């Protein structure tokens, strides 16, 4: 066991699937919580079938499910329901992201489960919340991105776009994780659990704060500018002679002077009325783009990096996903560690928060039902009883 980890001794029962709930529970597991993942007998979490890109396993599932125990249960079977309630009676946290109303219909609503265990922290993740006109709406990530306005500010003026990651799910997972930690802390003071309601929509709208208040105040949304900025230039990706793309974000006059004189070799651009201040540079951003890429065309990405570094100009590489695994910042800091799985060791990133005196937990990704027998044995079921539950289809 991981006795040194902050959440050792905390038990989480999670009726989870897809991204939001598994992301929350994995972070609790990373901190030492015992997370029992409830899965459908046979098929398990449907995210297991999203793709087969990681040695035959799905990339989403690999990302979200290390450090967990998998218990296969048919929650419509009377014995399956009884087993779940036995587990919840002794648990600290229950997480569910069933379809709207499903938990209550199955007998796993907050009122019922917390009535059995008043120290229980019950976290319910939904698309749009437990009430309101959208409470029963389908809430796939892309749909919520559109409904919350994220698509309207992403991409270019010609083509709006959703983000390339499950932003609505991730935001809800983060608020579920932080909400559970807060409730655990509060329970230490009060002795009582809590019911948490988290929706993808509310979580993502919170993240839309800047464009939401910008639009409320100005009457117009921020410009969709791709990798560029709606009000700053030069800002965005610029192509070097070898095809490398360098990201610039020049936001003050000191950096602009250094960039113009030391990188572009154009002292005249510091006083040129088209470029002598931020608003003028933005107004003439097309001309500026042409000048910069004309200079950058004579250099490789490495040479541009050196010039920008010497001039103390903020910049980065616009990297393709194929480059990230070998990113020097990850490699030099040994941020990858092998994690066991049903298909063998898989390199995974360590948790992003480093805590002094705590060794990161990086235990295996489970197969469907890998821990069913050990968990049921812990509840007092004999091998004969477990075999009978298998025959009945309860597990």
XYZ file of C-alpha atoms in Angstrom:
395
model
C 0.000 0.000 0.000
C 1.007 3.642 -0.430
C 0.927 4.687 3.226
C 3.019 7.770 2.513
C 0.523 9.249 0.068
C -1.837 12.066 1.179
C -5.120 10.242 0.441
C -4.121 6.813 1.755
C -7.083 5.376 3.669
C -9.692 7.146 1.519
C -11.951 4.810 -0.475
C -13.674 6.022 -3.628
C -16.416 4.081 -5.423
C -16.831 5.396 -8.946
C -19.599 4.462 -11.370
C -17.741 6.126 -14.193
C -17.286 6.100 -17.915
C -15.729 8.204 -20.668
C -13.634 11.176 -19.428
C -15.007 13.543 -16.752
C -15.486 11.133 -13.828
C -12.459 8.934 -14.623
C -10.261 12.054 -14.809
C -11.408 13.147 -11.347
C -11.018 9.706 -9.779
C -7.609 9.053 -11.350
C -6.225 12.160 -9.700
C -7.576 10.981 -6.348
C -5.971 7.597 -7.010
C -2.671 9.281 -7.906
C -2.727 10.781 -4.395
C -3.201 7.366 -2.777
C -6.975 6.937 -2.588
C -8.292 3.447 -3.177
C -10.479 3.878 -6.267
C -12.841 1.021 -7.106
C -14.051 1.507 -10.663
C -17.432 -0.093 -11.320
C -17.618 -1.533 -14.856
C -20.150 -3.446 -16.909
C -19.416 -7.183 -16.933
C -17.618 -8.118 -20.130
C -17.310 -4.802 -21.951
C -16.527 -2.414 -19.106
C -16.226 1.353 -19.515
C -17.134 2.126 -23.144
C -14.015 4.324 -23.380
C -12.057 1.054 -23.525
C -13.320 0.786 -27.107
C -12.597 4.311 -28.355
C -9.504 3.175 -30.272
C -6.705 0.591 -30.144
C -3.721 2.900 -30.512
C -1.753 2.052 -27.342
C -0.639 -1.535 -27.888
C -4.275 -2.444 -28.498
C -5.730 -0.331 -25.676
C -7.624 2.938 -26.079
C -5.627 6.130 -25.569
C -8.365 7.768 -23.461
C -8.599 4.739 -21.193
C -4.839 4.478 -20.709
C -4.666 8.179 -19.809
C -7.463 8.078 -17.226
C -7.375 4.746 -15.417
C -4.056 3.907 -13.795
C -3.977 3.212 -10.035
C -7.542 1.846 -9.983
C -9.219 -1.461 -9.136
C -11.861 -2.721 -11.566
C -14.986 -4.393 -10.193
C -17.439 -5.744 -12.755
C -21.058 -5.388 -11.611
C -24.436 -5.490 -13.323
C -26.113 -2.626 -11.503
C -29.542 -3.716 -12.717
C -29.129 -7.112 -11.040
C -30.358 -7.251 -7.404
C -27.073 -8.765 -6.236
C -25.084 -6.177 -8.161
C -27.051 -3.392 -6.491
C -26.602 -4.958 -3.071
C -22.835 -5.284 -3.528
C -22.521 -1.641 -4.574
C -24.491 -0.502 -1.540
C -22.306 -2.631 0.749
C -19.244 -0.906 -0.694
C -20.731 2.577 -0.450
C -21.735 2.023 3.181
C -18.052 1.936 4.117
C -16.708 4.351 1.475
C -15.630 7.964 1.744
C -16.541 9.124 -1.764
C -19.045 8.053 -4.416
C -18.754 9.439 -7.957
C -21.230 8.888 -10.763
C -21.730 10.245 -14.258
C -24.772 8.211 -15.250
C -27.290 9.640 -17.704
C -29.674 12.188 -16.082
C -31.954 10.487 -13.558
C -30.362 7.042 -13.960
C -28.730 6.969 -10.525
C -32.038 7.687 -8.805
C -33.873 5.059 -10.890
C -31.238 2.465 -9.953
C -31.497 3.362 -6.256
C -28.153 5.162 -6.104
C -29.324 8.748 -5.691
C -27.564 11.083 -3.264
C -30.373 11.025 -0.703
C -30.487 7.242 -0.553
C -26.731 6.612 -0.420
C -25.979 9.413 2.025
C -28.866 8.131 4.137
C -26.809 4.935 4.535
C -23.550 6.781 5.208
C -23.725 10.374 6.414
C -19.936 10.788 6.030
C -20.208 10.007 2.322
C -19.167 12.622 -0.222
C -21.460 12.104 -3.207
C -20.305 13.679 -6.489
C -22.729 13.734 -9.402
C -21.441 14.805 -12.820
C -23.975 15.752 -15.476
C -24.076 17.613 -18.744
C -26.143 20.615 -17.700
C -26.993 20.176 -14.023
C -29.854 18.489 -12.136
C -32.552 20.953 -13.213
C -33.306 23.624 -15.783
C -34.516 23.303 -19.392
C -31.361 21.490 -20.563
C -31.129 18.935 -17.749
C -32.009 15.990 -20.020
C -29.995 17.132 -23.065
C -27.253 14.920 -24.471
C -23.920 16.335 -23.377
C -21.096 14.991 -25.493
C -17.987 17.135 -25.177
C -18.223 18.786 -28.610
C -21.885 19.640 -28.020
C -21.080 21.353 -24.721
C -18.137 23.207 -26.278
C -20.579 24.638 -28.820
C -23.308 25.417 -26.270
C -20.891 27.106 -23.846
C -19.448 29.353 -26.561
C -15.948 27.853 -26.725
C -16.323 27.041 -30.426
C -17.360 30.649 -31.116
C -13.983 32.003 -29.973
C -11.738 29.219 -31.288
C -10.329 28.857 -34.799
C -10.295 31.677 -37.353
C -12.845 34.239 -38.511
C -13.472 32.046 -41.560
C -13.750 28.787 -39.639
C -14.688 28.339 -35.971
C -13.395 25.163 -34.353
C -13.756 23.018 -31.275
C -10.619 22.385 -29.260
C -8.559 19.293 -29.998
C -9.025 17.891 -26.485
C -12.116 17.111 -24.394
C -12.170 20.521 -22.742
C -15.692 20.327 -21.290
C -15.037 16.898 -19.782
C -11.641 17.942 -18.434
C -13.009 21.097 -16.820
C -15.782 19.120 -15.113
C -13.279 16.487 -13.991
C -11.058 19.152 -12.468
C -13.951 20.751 -10.555
C -15.090 17.325 -9.352
C -11.576 16.549 -8.122
C -11.129 19.892 -6.344
C -14.689 19.755 -4.984
C -14.073 16.320 -3.465
C -10.818 17.480 -1.877
C -12.653 20.484 -0.406
C -15.450 18.254 0.922
C -12.918 15.861 2.485
C -11.233 18.809 4.195
C -14.581 20.148 5.408
C -15.555 16.704 6.723
C -12.529 16.806 9.004
C -14.116 19.837 10.699
C -17.782 18.834 10.651
C -17.777 15.038 10.542
C -20.368 15.211 7.770
C -20.192 14.366 4.089
C -21.652 16.444 1.273
C -23.492 16.226 -2.035
C -21.671 17.798 -4.983
C -23.321 18.659 -8.292
C -20.933 19.366 -11.177
C -21.963 19.949 -14.781
C -19.843 20.077 -17.917
C -21.711 23.189 -19.015
C -21.208 25.151 -15.781
C -17.554 24.130 -15.614
C -16.799 25.214 -19.160
C -18.789 28.464 -18.922
C -16.621 29.331 -15.898
C -13.543 28.843 -18.091
C -15.135 31.147 -20.680
C -14.938 34.046 -18.230
C -12.650 36.305 -20.262
C -14.574 36.186 -23.573
C -17.906 36.187 -21.709
C -17.165 39.370 -19.768
C -15.370 40.911 -22.758
C -18.485 40.411 -24.883
C -20.879 41.517 -22.136
C -18.892 44.696 -21.720
C -18.158 45.526 -25.361
C -21.121 44.029 -27.212
C -18.851 42.017 -29.536
C -16.962 38.783 -29.030
C -13.154 38.619 -29.244
C -11.856 38.079 -32.783
C -11.125 34.473 -33.741
C -7.469 34.766 -34.656
C -6.119 31.222 -34.946
C -2.685 31.197 -33.283
C -2.602 35.007 -33.526
C -4.047 37.472 -31.027
C -7.158 39.620 -31.287
C -5.263 42.812 -30.407
C -1.479 42.184 -30.314
C 1.139 41.827 -33.085
C 3.492 40.173 -33.728
C 1.741 37.313 -31.979
C 1.387 33.804 -33.396
C 3.290 31.256 -35.446
C 5.938 32.291 -37.993
C 7.634 29.840 -40.384
C 11.399 29.437 -40.640
C 13.316 28.321 -43.721
C 13.379 24.664 -42.625
C 9.620 24.620 -41.941
C 9.977 25.038 -38.166
C 7.263 27.235 -36.721
C 8.262 29.715 -34.053
C 5.605 31.160 -31.764
C 6.016 34.836 -30.862
C 4.108 36.869 -28.278
C 5.658 40.336 -28.184
C 3.674 42.339 -25.658
C 5.776 45.363 -24.692
C 7.911 48.013 -26.344
C 11.183 46.803 -24.828
C 10.794 43.387 -26.465
C 9.657 44.967 -29.722
C 12.797 47.119 -29.882
C 15.040 44.100 -29.210
C 13.184 42.022 -31.782
C 13.286 44.702 -34.493
C 16.945 45.577 -34.033
C 18.589 42.277 -32.999
C 16.461 39.683 -34.780
C 15.067 41.449 -37.840
C 18.085 43.753 -38.194
C 15.697 46.656 -38.851
C 16.454 49.610 -36.571
C 14.116 51.710 -38.716
C 11.069 49.669 -37.617
C 11.378 50.980 -34.058
C 10.406 54.493 -35.215
C 8.398 53.610 -38.342
C 4.885 54.951 -37.708
C 3.381 51.655 -38.880
C 5.174 49.728 -36.136
C 6.197 52.181 -33.401
C 3.490 51.158 -30.953
C 1.282 48.150 -30.242
C -1.900 49.507 -31.850
C -0.013 50.490 -35.028
C 1.663 47.089 -35.289
C -1.703 45.386 -34.997
C -3.221 47.671 -37.650
C -0.378 46.712 -40.022
C -0.059 43.097 -38.932
C -0.207 41.760 -42.513
C 2.850 43.791 -43.551
C 4.577 42.798 -40.326
C 3.914 39.110 -40.971
C 5.482 39.374 -44.432
C 8.596 41.122 -43.102
C 9.122 38.636 -40.260
C 8.667 35.532 -42.407
C 10.957 37.050 -45.033
C 13.707 37.259 -42.428
C 12.917 33.911 -40.819
C 13.054 32.203 -44.242
C 16.830 32.636 -44.194
C 17.229 30.765 -40.900
C 16.585 27.326 -39.504
C 14.438 26.908 -36.424
C 17.554 26.396 -34.291
C 19.125 29.607 -35.635
C 15.934 31.573 -34.947
C 15.870 30.170 -31.403
C 19.437 31.403 -30.876
C 18.673 34.880 -32.215
C 15.532 35.231 -30.107
C 17.274 33.904 -27.026
C 20.146 36.370 -27.413
C 17.670 39.225 -27.870
C 15.681 38.066 -24.804
C 12.484 37.884 -26.862
C 9.733 35.545 -25.583
C 9.155 32.668 -27.995
C 8.490 28.946 -28.255
C 8.209 26.204 -30.859
C 4.813 25.291 -32.279
C 5.281 21.556 -31.917
C 3.367 18.715 -33.482
C 2.116 15.954 -31.154
C 4.746 13.614 -32.618
C 7.404 15.814 -30.974
C 5.954 16.097 -27.484
C 6.904 12.668 -26.108
C 10.577 13.469 -26.730
C 10.322 17.088 -25.603
C 13.620 17.909 -23.875
C 11.811 19.408 -20.888
C 10.051 16.081 -20.278
C 13.064 13.884 -21.045
C 15.626 15.792 -18.973
C 13.301 15.908 -15.958
C 12.415 12.201 -16.306
C 8.685 12.904 -16.476
C 7.901 9.507 -18.058
C 7.486 6.315 -16.053
C 6.328 2.869 -17.127
C 2.925 1.772 -15.823
C 1.653 -1.793 -15.976
C -1.409 -2.706 -18.022
C -3.143 -5.755 -19.534
C -0.968 -5.220 -22.638
C 2.341 -4.709 -20.822
C 4.222 -1.635 -19.596
C 3.090 1.717 -21.016
C 5.108 4.933 -20.543
C 2.962 7.522 -18.774
C 3.506 11.060 -17.555
C 3.949 11.580 -13.831
C 1.270 13.681 -12.069
C 1.826 17.407 -12.733
C 1.962 18.388 -9.050
C 5.215 17.442 -7.332
C 4.885 17.257 -3.558
C 7.934 17.194 -1.324
C 8.411 13.867 0.437
C 5.794 12.099 -1.698
C 6.687 9.470 -4.264
C 4.183 9.510 -7.164
C 1.835 6.542 -7.349
C 2.007 4.874 -10.767
C 0.207 1.539 -10.362
C -1.259 -0.518 -13.232
C -4.233 0.131 -15.499
C -6.754 -2.661 -14.809
C -8.490 -5.020 -17.188
C -12.282 -5.306 -16.890
C -13.101 -6.921 -13.545
C -9.465 -7.632 -12.626
C -10.180 -7.024 -8.955
C -13.700 -8.431 -8.705
C -12.763 -11.536 -6.751
C -10.442 -9.747 -4.310
C -12.974 -6.969 -3.647
C -15.824 -9.405 -3.102
C -13.569 -11.549 -0.926
C -12.997 -8.459 1.191
C -16.785 -8.183 1.587
C -16.925 -11.750 2.901
C -17.981 -13.616 -0.260
C -16.607 -17.146 -0.555
C -15.141 -18.497 -3.837
C -18.318 -20.569 -4.241
C -20.540 -17.515 -3.827
C -18.416 -15.531 -6.275
C -18.677 -18.333 -8.833
C -22.465 -18.317 -8.388
C -22.589 -14.544 -8.952
C -20.659 -15.091 -12.183
C -23.173 -17.711 -13.311
C -26.085 -15.386 -12.507
C -24.471 -12.544 -14.517
C -24.348 -10.218 -11.504
C -20.592 -9.696 -11.905
